[in-house]
Amino acid sequence: MGFADVARELLLVAPADFVAERTARQRATRKDDRELASAIGGLRKPAPAAWVVDLLAHEGALDEAVDLGPAIRAAQADADPAEIRRLRKQRAGVVDALAQAGADLASDAGHPLTPAVLDQVRATIEAAMADPHAGAAVRSGLLVRPLESAGFDDVDLDGALADPDAVPDAWSGSDAPPIPIEEGRRARKASRASRQTAPEPQPEPQPEPEPVPAQKRPSRAAPTREPKTDPAAARRAARDAETAARAESRDADAALDAAADALETAEERRADLERQLADATAEVERLERARDDAESASDRARDLLAAAQRHRRDVGR
């Protein structure tokens, strides 16, 4: 099996059991393929929402959602409001059904979902419908973090897959337009509003004011203008902050996984030492019994020798 196949299997394991199962698979593989074992050891523990989406992908439940994306994009391109409304309603129904199916799968595995995780599952499914590359990512069963669609921007797939090379269709920077619908409509209105500037009214001619003495002439302060906000810059700053937060979260997850691995290794080492101590103690006890048996046999042999010598002397008389 290749790394992608092993990763797909491990990503279906419940989050609470993931680290132990990954360690067991890594050790079982190390003897035959050290490179694969190293890749398995570096596999990230999936976020709960990503785990649920991988369960849905394993069941083949995401195909309808992903296949609905091109239809919505075509309706948007044709500017067909009626078709867009119909497909939006269909999209909402599909997302709700898949979210409920994911919640059922998680409950069956003994890990009920929180409302926050369920919202991330919904957002990931919507992102898969909005961007064809995100659709390929969620279909792969290799997702390790949830996804989110942000209007016209491509879905960020950086660090989203356990093995990006196994899913060549899932890459950021797609030229395919995402599904704008509500978010896109608002973005377009904001963009048009920022580009259109109304002409400033010309001031009406005012009568020449009467001259006043210099000492009584009021001072004029320069008019102040409110700084213009740049919506695009604000969105970029928000995306940068979100990217930084995701990086910190990934680092924290990696550190936590490493600590869990180290703890598990230490516990297994301690168990090995305890087994070795028990084996050594048992061996010492066995050797002591063997020594006692040998001493007893030696005593019996001496007694028999003494009896034989006495018997020979008696016969000689």
Short mmCIF file of C-alpha atoms in Angstrom, two decimals:
data_model
loop_
_atom_site.label_atom_id
_atom_site.label_comp_id
_atom_site.label_asym_id
_atom_site.label_seq_id
_atom_site.Cartn_x
_atom_site.Cartn_y
_atom_site.Cartn_z
CA MET A 1 0.00 0.00 0.00
CA GLY A 2 1.14 3.54 -0.74
CA PHE A 3 1.11 6.38 1.75
CA ALA A 4 -2.14 7.84 0.41
CA ASP A 5 -3.93 4.50 0.89
CA VAL A 6 -2.62 4.14 4.44
CA ALA A 7 -3.54 7.76 5.20
CA ARG A 8 -7.10 7.23 3.97
CA GLU A 9 -7.49 4.31 6.36
CA LEU A 10 -5.96 6.13 9.34
CA LEU A 11 -8.03 9.28 8.76
CA LEU A 12 -11.18 7.21 9.28
CA VAL A 13 -10.07 6.30 12.82
CA ALA A 14 -11.86 8.21 15.59
CA PRO A 15 -9.78 11.21 16.74
CA ALA A 16 -9.36 9.83 20.26
CA ASP A 17 -7.75 6.65 18.87
CA PHE A 18 -5.81 8.24 16.01
CA VAL A 19 -2.39 8.64 17.65
CA ALA A 20 -2.30 5.07 18.99
CA GLU A 21 -3.42 3.62 15.65
CA ARG A 22 -0.91 5.74 13.71
CA THR A 23 1.93 4.62 16.00
CA ALA A 24 0.94 0.96 15.63
CA ARG A 25 0.80 1.25 11.84
CA GLN A 26 4.14 3.06 11.73
CA ARG A 27 5.87 0.35 13.78
CA ALA A 28 4.30 -2.44 11.77
CA THR A 29 5.58 -0.83 8.55
CA ARG A 30 9.05 0.16 9.73
CA LYS A 31 10.60 -3.28 9.27
CA ASP A 32 9.63 -3.51 5.58
CA ASP A 33 9.57 0.14 4.45
CA ARG A 34 11.27 2.74 6.61
CA GLU A 35 10.43 5.59 4.22
CA LEU A 36 6.72 4.77 4.33
CA ALA A 37 6.90 4.37 8.10
CA SER A 38 8.44 7.84 8.40
CA ALA A 39 5.66 9.31 6.24
CA ILE A 40 3.04 7.60 8.41
CA GLY A 41 4.67 9.02 11.55
CA GLY A 42 4.34 12.52 10.09
CA LEU A 43 0.64 12.16 9.28
CA ARG A 44 -1.31 14.91 11.04
CA LYS A 45 -4.24 14.10 13.27
CA PRO A 46 -7.35 15.37 11.41
CA ALA A 47 -9.51 18.12 12.83
CA PRO A 48 -12.92 16.75 13.92
CA ALA A 49 -14.74 18.38 10.99
CA ALA A 50 -12.20 17.01 8.51
CA TRP A 51 -12.60 13.54 10.05
CA VAL A 52 -16.36 13.71 9.49
CA VAL A 53 -15.91 14.85 5.87
CA ASP A 54 -13.47 11.97 5.30
CA LEU A 55 -16.11 9.58 6.67
CA LEU A 56 -18.63 11.01 4.18
CA ALA A 57 -16.09 10.71 1.35
CA HIS A 58 -15.45 7.08 2.28
CA GLU A 59 -19.21 6.45 2.02
CA GLY A 60 -19.29 8.17 -1.41
CA ALA A 61 -21.83 10.64 -0.04
CA LEU A 62 -20.19 13.81 -1.36
CA ASP A 63 -20.57 13.17 -5.08
CA GLU A 64 -23.97 14.86 -5.43
CA ALA A 65 -22.79 17.98 -3.61
CA VAL A 66 -19.61 18.35 -5.66
CA ASP A 67 -21.43 17.65 -8.93
CA LEU A 68 -23.94 20.39 -8.15
CA GLY A 69 -21.20 23.06 -8.20
CA PRO A 70 -20.76 23.33 -12.00
CA ALA A 71 -24.54 23.70 -12.47
CA ILE A 72 -24.66 26.62 -10.05
CA ARG A 73 -21.64 28.26 -11.69
CA ALA A 74 -23.25 27.87 -15.12
CA ALA A 75 -26.50 29.44 -13.88
CA GLN A 76 -24.53 32.32 -12.39
CA ALA A 77 -22.66 32.85 -15.64
CA ASP A 78 -25.96 32.89 -17.56
CA ALA A 79 -27.42 35.37 -15.07
CA ASP A 80 -30.51 33.19 -14.67
CA PRO A 81 -32.11 34.32 -11.37
CA ALA A 82 -34.82 31.64 -11.38
CA GLU A 83 -32.33 28.83 -11.95
CA ILE A 84 -29.99 30.27 -9.35
CA ARG A 85 -32.79 30.35 -6.76
CA ARG A 86 -33.75 26.76 -7.57
CA LEU A 87 -30.16 25.55 -7.33
CA ARG A 88 -29.56 27.50 -4.14
CA LYS A 89 -32.52 25.76 -2.56
CA GLN A 90 -31.23 22.42 -3.78
CA ARG A 91 -27.77 23.25 -2.45
CA ALA A 92 -29.17 24.06 1.00
CA GLY A 93 -31.04 20.76 1.09
CA VAL A 94 -27.97 18.77 0.06
CA VAL A 95 -25.75 20.49 2.63
CA ASP A 96 -28.28 19.91 5.42
CA ALA A 97 -28.67 16.24 4.49
CA LEU A 98 -24.91 15.67 4.36
CA ALA A 99 -24.31 17.48 7.64
CA GLN A 100 -26.92 15.26 9.32
CA ALA A 101 -25.38 12.16 7.74
CA GLY A 102 -21.97 13.21 9.05
CA ALA A 103 -23.38 13.80 12.53
CA ASP A 104 -24.93 10.32 12.47
CA LEU A 105 -21.64 8.71 11.43
CA ALA A 106 -19.77 10.52 14.20
CA SER A 107 -22.37 9.49 16.80
CA ASP A 108 -22.18 5.88 15.63
CA ALA A 109 -18.40 6.06 16.18
CA GLY A 110 -18.96 7.33 19.72
CA HIS A 111 -17.98 10.96 19.03
CA PRO A 112 -21.06 13.22 18.82
CA LEU A 113 -20.42 16.55 17.07
CA THR A 114 -20.61 19.94 18.72
CA PRO A 115 -22.56 22.72 16.92
CA ALA A 116 -19.25 24.46 16.07
CA VAL A 117 -17.82 21.34 14.41
CA LEU A 118 -21.08 20.79 12.53
CA ASP A 119 -20.85 24.36 11.18
CA GLN A 120 -17.33 23.60 9.94
CA VAL A 121 -18.62 20.47 8.20
CA ARG A 122 -21.27 22.57 6.44
CA ALA A 123 -18.71 25.21 5.43
CA THR A 124 -16.39 22.53 4.04
CA ILE A 125 -19.16 20.99 1.93
CA GLU A 126 -20.16 24.43 0.62
CA ALA A 127 -16.51 25.14 -0.26
CA ALA A 128 -16.40 21.87 -2.19
CA MET A 129 -19.41 23.04 -4.21
CA ALA A 130 -17.93 26.49 -4.76
CA ASP A 131 -14.50 25.52 -6.06
CA PRO A 132 -13.77 22.45 -8.24
CA HIS A 133 -10.34 22.01 -6.66
CA ALA A 134 -11.84 22.05 -3.19
CA GLY A 135 -14.32 19.48 -4.49
CA ALA A 136 -11.45 17.20 -5.51
CA ALA A 137 -9.88 17.69 -2.09
CA VAL A 138 -12.94 16.64 -0.09
CA ARG A 139 -13.65 13.72 -2.41
CA SER A 140 -10.13 12.36 -1.87
CA GLY A 141 -10.74 11.24 1.71
CA LEU A 142 -7.39 12.83 2.66
CA LEU A 143 -8.66 16.00 4.34
CA VAL A 144 -6.96 16.98 7.62
CA ARG A 145 -8.55 20.41 8.20
CA PRO A 146 -11.90 22.00 7.31
CA LEU A 147 -12.29 24.32 4.30
CA GLU A 148 -14.08 27.63 3.82
CA SER A 149 -15.19 29.54 0.74
CA ALA A 150 -14.80 33.34 0.77
CA GLY A 151 -16.77 34.86 -2.08
CA PHE A 152 -14.70 35.25 -5.25
CA ASP A 153 -11.46 34.07 -3.63
CA ASP A 154 -10.17 30.59 -4.34
CA VAL A 155 -10.60 28.13 -1.48
CA ASP A 156 -7.37 27.95 0.51
CA LEU A 157 -6.08 24.36 0.26
CA ASP A 158 -2.69 24.98 1.86
CA GLY A 159 -2.08 22.21 4.39
CA ALA A 160 -5.56 20.78 3.87
CA LEU A 161 -4.53 17.36 2.53
CA ALA A 162 -2.50 14.56 4.09
CA ASP A 163 -0.91 13.82 0.69
CA PRO A 164 -1.37 16.68 -1.83
CA ASP A 165 0.58 14.78 -4.50
CA ALA A 166 -2.10 12.09 -4.49
CA VAL A 167 -4.78 14.64 -5.53
CA PRO A 168 -3.37 16.61 -8.49
CA ASP A 169 -6.77 18.24 -9.15
CA ALA A 170 -6.76 19.84 -5.70
CA TRP A 171 -4.51 22.86 -5.95
CA SER A 172 -4.99 26.52 -5.08
CA GLY A 173 -4.89 29.19 -7.74
CA SER A 174 -7.75 27.91 -9.86
CA ASP A 175 -8.98 30.06 -12.71
CA ALA A 176 -12.44 28.55 -12.35
CA PRO A 177 -14.80 31.06 -10.70
CA PRO A 178 -16.28 30.01 -7.37
CA ILE A 179 -20.00 30.20 -6.70
CA PRO A 180 -20.69 33.84 -5.82
CA ILE A 181 -24.49 33.74 -5.32
CA GLU A 182 -25.01 35.78 -2.11
CA GLU A 183 -21.37 36.44 -1.20
CA GLY A 184 -20.43 37.30 -4.76
CA ARG A 185 -23.41 39.56 -5.23
CA ARG A 186 -22.49 41.54 -2.12
CA ALA A 187 -18.85 41.69 -3.20
CA ARG A 188 -19.78 42.98 -6.65
CA LYS A 189 -22.07 45.67 -5.19
CA ALA A 190 -19.35 46.80 -2.80
CA SER A 191 -16.81 46.85 -5.63
CA ARG A 192 -19.06 48.89 -7.89
CA ALA A 193 -19.87 51.30 -5.08
CA SER A 194 -16.19 51.84 -4.35
CA ARG A 195 -15.40 52.48 -8.00
CA GLN A 196 -18.25 54.91 -8.65
CA THR A 197 -17.67 58.36 -7.20
CA ALA A 198 -20.40 60.96 -7.55
CA PRO A 199 -19.32 64.38 -8.89
CA GLU A 200 -18.94 66.91 -6.14
CA PRO A 201 -21.50 69.72 -6.34
CA GLN A 202 -20.09 73.07 -7.40
CA PRO A 203 -20.56 75.74 -4.76
CA GLU A 204 -22.96 78.51 -5.64
CA PRO A 205 -21.46 81.96 -5.94
CA GLN A 206 -21.60 83.80 -2.64
CA PRO A 207 -21.79 87.56 -2.18
CA GLU A 208 -18.52 89.19 -1.38
CA PRO A 209 -18.30 89.55 2.42
CA GLU A 210 -17.78 92.95 3.90
CA PRO A 211 -14.22 93.56 4.99
CA VAL A 212 -13.65 93.27 8.70
CA PRO A 213 -10.75 94.51 10.73
CA ALA A 214 -7.78 92.18 10.73
CA GLN A 215 -7.90 91.74 14.50
CA LYS A 216 -11.55 90.53 14.29
CA ARG A 217 -11.21 88.32 11.24
CA PRO A 218 -11.97 84.67 12.26
CA SER A 219 -9.33 82.07 11.55
CA ARG A 220 -10.22 79.29 9.15
CA ALA A 221 -9.21 75.81 9.94
CA ALA A 222 -8.30 73.58 7.04
CA PRO A 223 -11.18 71.21 6.21
CA THR A 224 -10.61 67.67 7.45
CA ARG A 225 -11.42 64.63 5.38
CA GLU A 226 -12.29 61.25 6.78
CA PRO A 227 -9.76 58.64 5.64
CA LYS A 228 -11.23 56.39 2.99
CA THR A 229 -11.36 52.74 3.87
CA ASP A 230 -10.15 50.23 1.33
CA PRO A 231 -12.44 47.14 1.40
CA ALA A 232 -9.94 45.07 -0.58
CA ALA A 233 -7.13 45.92 1.86
CA ALA A 234 -9.37 45.05 4.79
CA ARG A 235 -10.22 41.70 3.23
CA ARG A 236 -6.54 41.01 2.57
CA ALA A 237 -5.67 41.85 6.17
CA ALA A 238 -8.42 39.56 7.42
CA ARG A 239 -7.19 36.74 5.19
CA ASP A 240 -3.61 37.26 6.36
CA ALA A 241 -4.73 37.14 9.98
CA GLU A 242 -6.73 34.00 9.32
CA THR A 243 -3.75 32.37 7.55
CA ALA A 244 -1.49 33.22 10.50
CA ALA A 245 -4.05 31.80 12.93
CA ARG A 246 -4.29 28.61 10.90
CA ALA A 247 -0.50 28.28 10.86
CA GLU A 248 -0.38 28.70 14.64
CA SER A 249 -3.15 26.13 15.00
CA ARG A 250 -1.28 23.67 12.76
CA ASP A 251 1.91 24.21 14.79
CA ALA A 252 0.00 23.64 18.02
CA ASP A 253 -1.55 20.47 16.62
CA ALA A 254 1.86 19.21 15.53
CA ALA A 255 3.36 19.97 18.95
CA LEU A 256 0.46 18.24 20.68
CA ASP A 257 0.78 15.19 18.46
CA ALA A 258 4.54 15.06 19.06
CA ALA A 259 4.01 15.28 22.83
CA ALA A 260 1.39 12.54 22.67
CA ASP A 261 3.74 10.36 20.63
CA ALA A 262 6.59 10.96 23.08
CA LEU A 263 4.36 10.11 26.04
CA GLU A 264 3.11 6.96 24.38
CA THR A 265 6.67 5.90 23.49
CA ALA A 266 7.79 6.51 27.10
CA GLU A 267 4.88 4.49 28.45
CA GLU A 268 5.64 1.62 26.09
CA ARG A 269 9.32 1.76 27.05
CA ARG A 270 8.35 1.63 30.71
CA ALA A 271 6.10 -1.37 30.02
CA ASP A 272 8.99 -3.09 28.19
CA LEU A 273 11.32 -2.47 31.14
CA GLU A 274 8.72 -3.78 33.56
CA ARG A 275 8.35 -6.93 31.45
CA GLN A 276 12.14 -7.34 31.32
CA LEU A 277 12.35 -6.91 35.12
CA ALA A 278 9.61 -9.50 35.62
CA ASP A 279 11.41 -11.91 33.27
CA ALA A 280 14.73 -11.35 35.07
CA THR A 281 13.10 -11.90 38.47
CA ALA A 282 11.53 -15.13 37.27
CA GLU A 283 14.90 -16.28 35.91
CA VAL A 284 16.60 -15.54 39.24
CA GLU A 285 13.95 -17.53 41.07
CA ARG A 286 14.37 -20.44 38.63
CA LEU A 287 18.14 -20.44 39.10
CA GLU A 288 17.75 -20.34 42.88
CA ARG A 289 15.44 -23.35 42.75
CA ALA A 290 17.89 -25.14 40.48
CA ARG A 291 20.70 -24.38 42.95
CA ASP A 292 18.65 -25.70 45.86
CA ASP A 293 17.83 -28.85 43.90
CA ALA A 294 21.50 -29.29 43.04
CA GLU A 295 22.53 -28.92 46.68
CA SER A 296 19.90 -31.43 47.75
CA ALA A 297 21.10 -33.89 45.12
CA SER A 298 24.69 -33.36 46.29
CA ASP A 299 23.71 -34.06 49.89
CA ARG A 300 21.91 -37.25 48.88
CA ALA A 301 24.92 -38.35 46.85
CA ARG A 302 27.24 -37.82 49.81
CA ASP A 303 24.93 -39.80 52.06
CA LEU A 304 24.81 -42.66 49.57
CA LEU A 305 28.61 -42.63 49.26
CA ALA A 306 29.06 -42.75 53.02
CA ALA A 307 26.58 -45.62 53.31
CA ALA A 308 28.38 -47.54 50.58
CA GLN A 309 31.72 -47.07 52.28
CA ARG A 310 30.35 -48.30 55.58
CA HIS A 311 28.82 -51.34 53.92
CA ARG A 312 32.16 -52.22 52.27
CA ARG A 313 34.00 -52.02 55.58
CA ASP A 314 31.44 -54.21 57.23
CA VAL A 315 31.74 -56.83 54.52
CA GLY A 316 35.54 -56.80 54.76
CA ARG A 317 35.45 -57.72 58.45
#
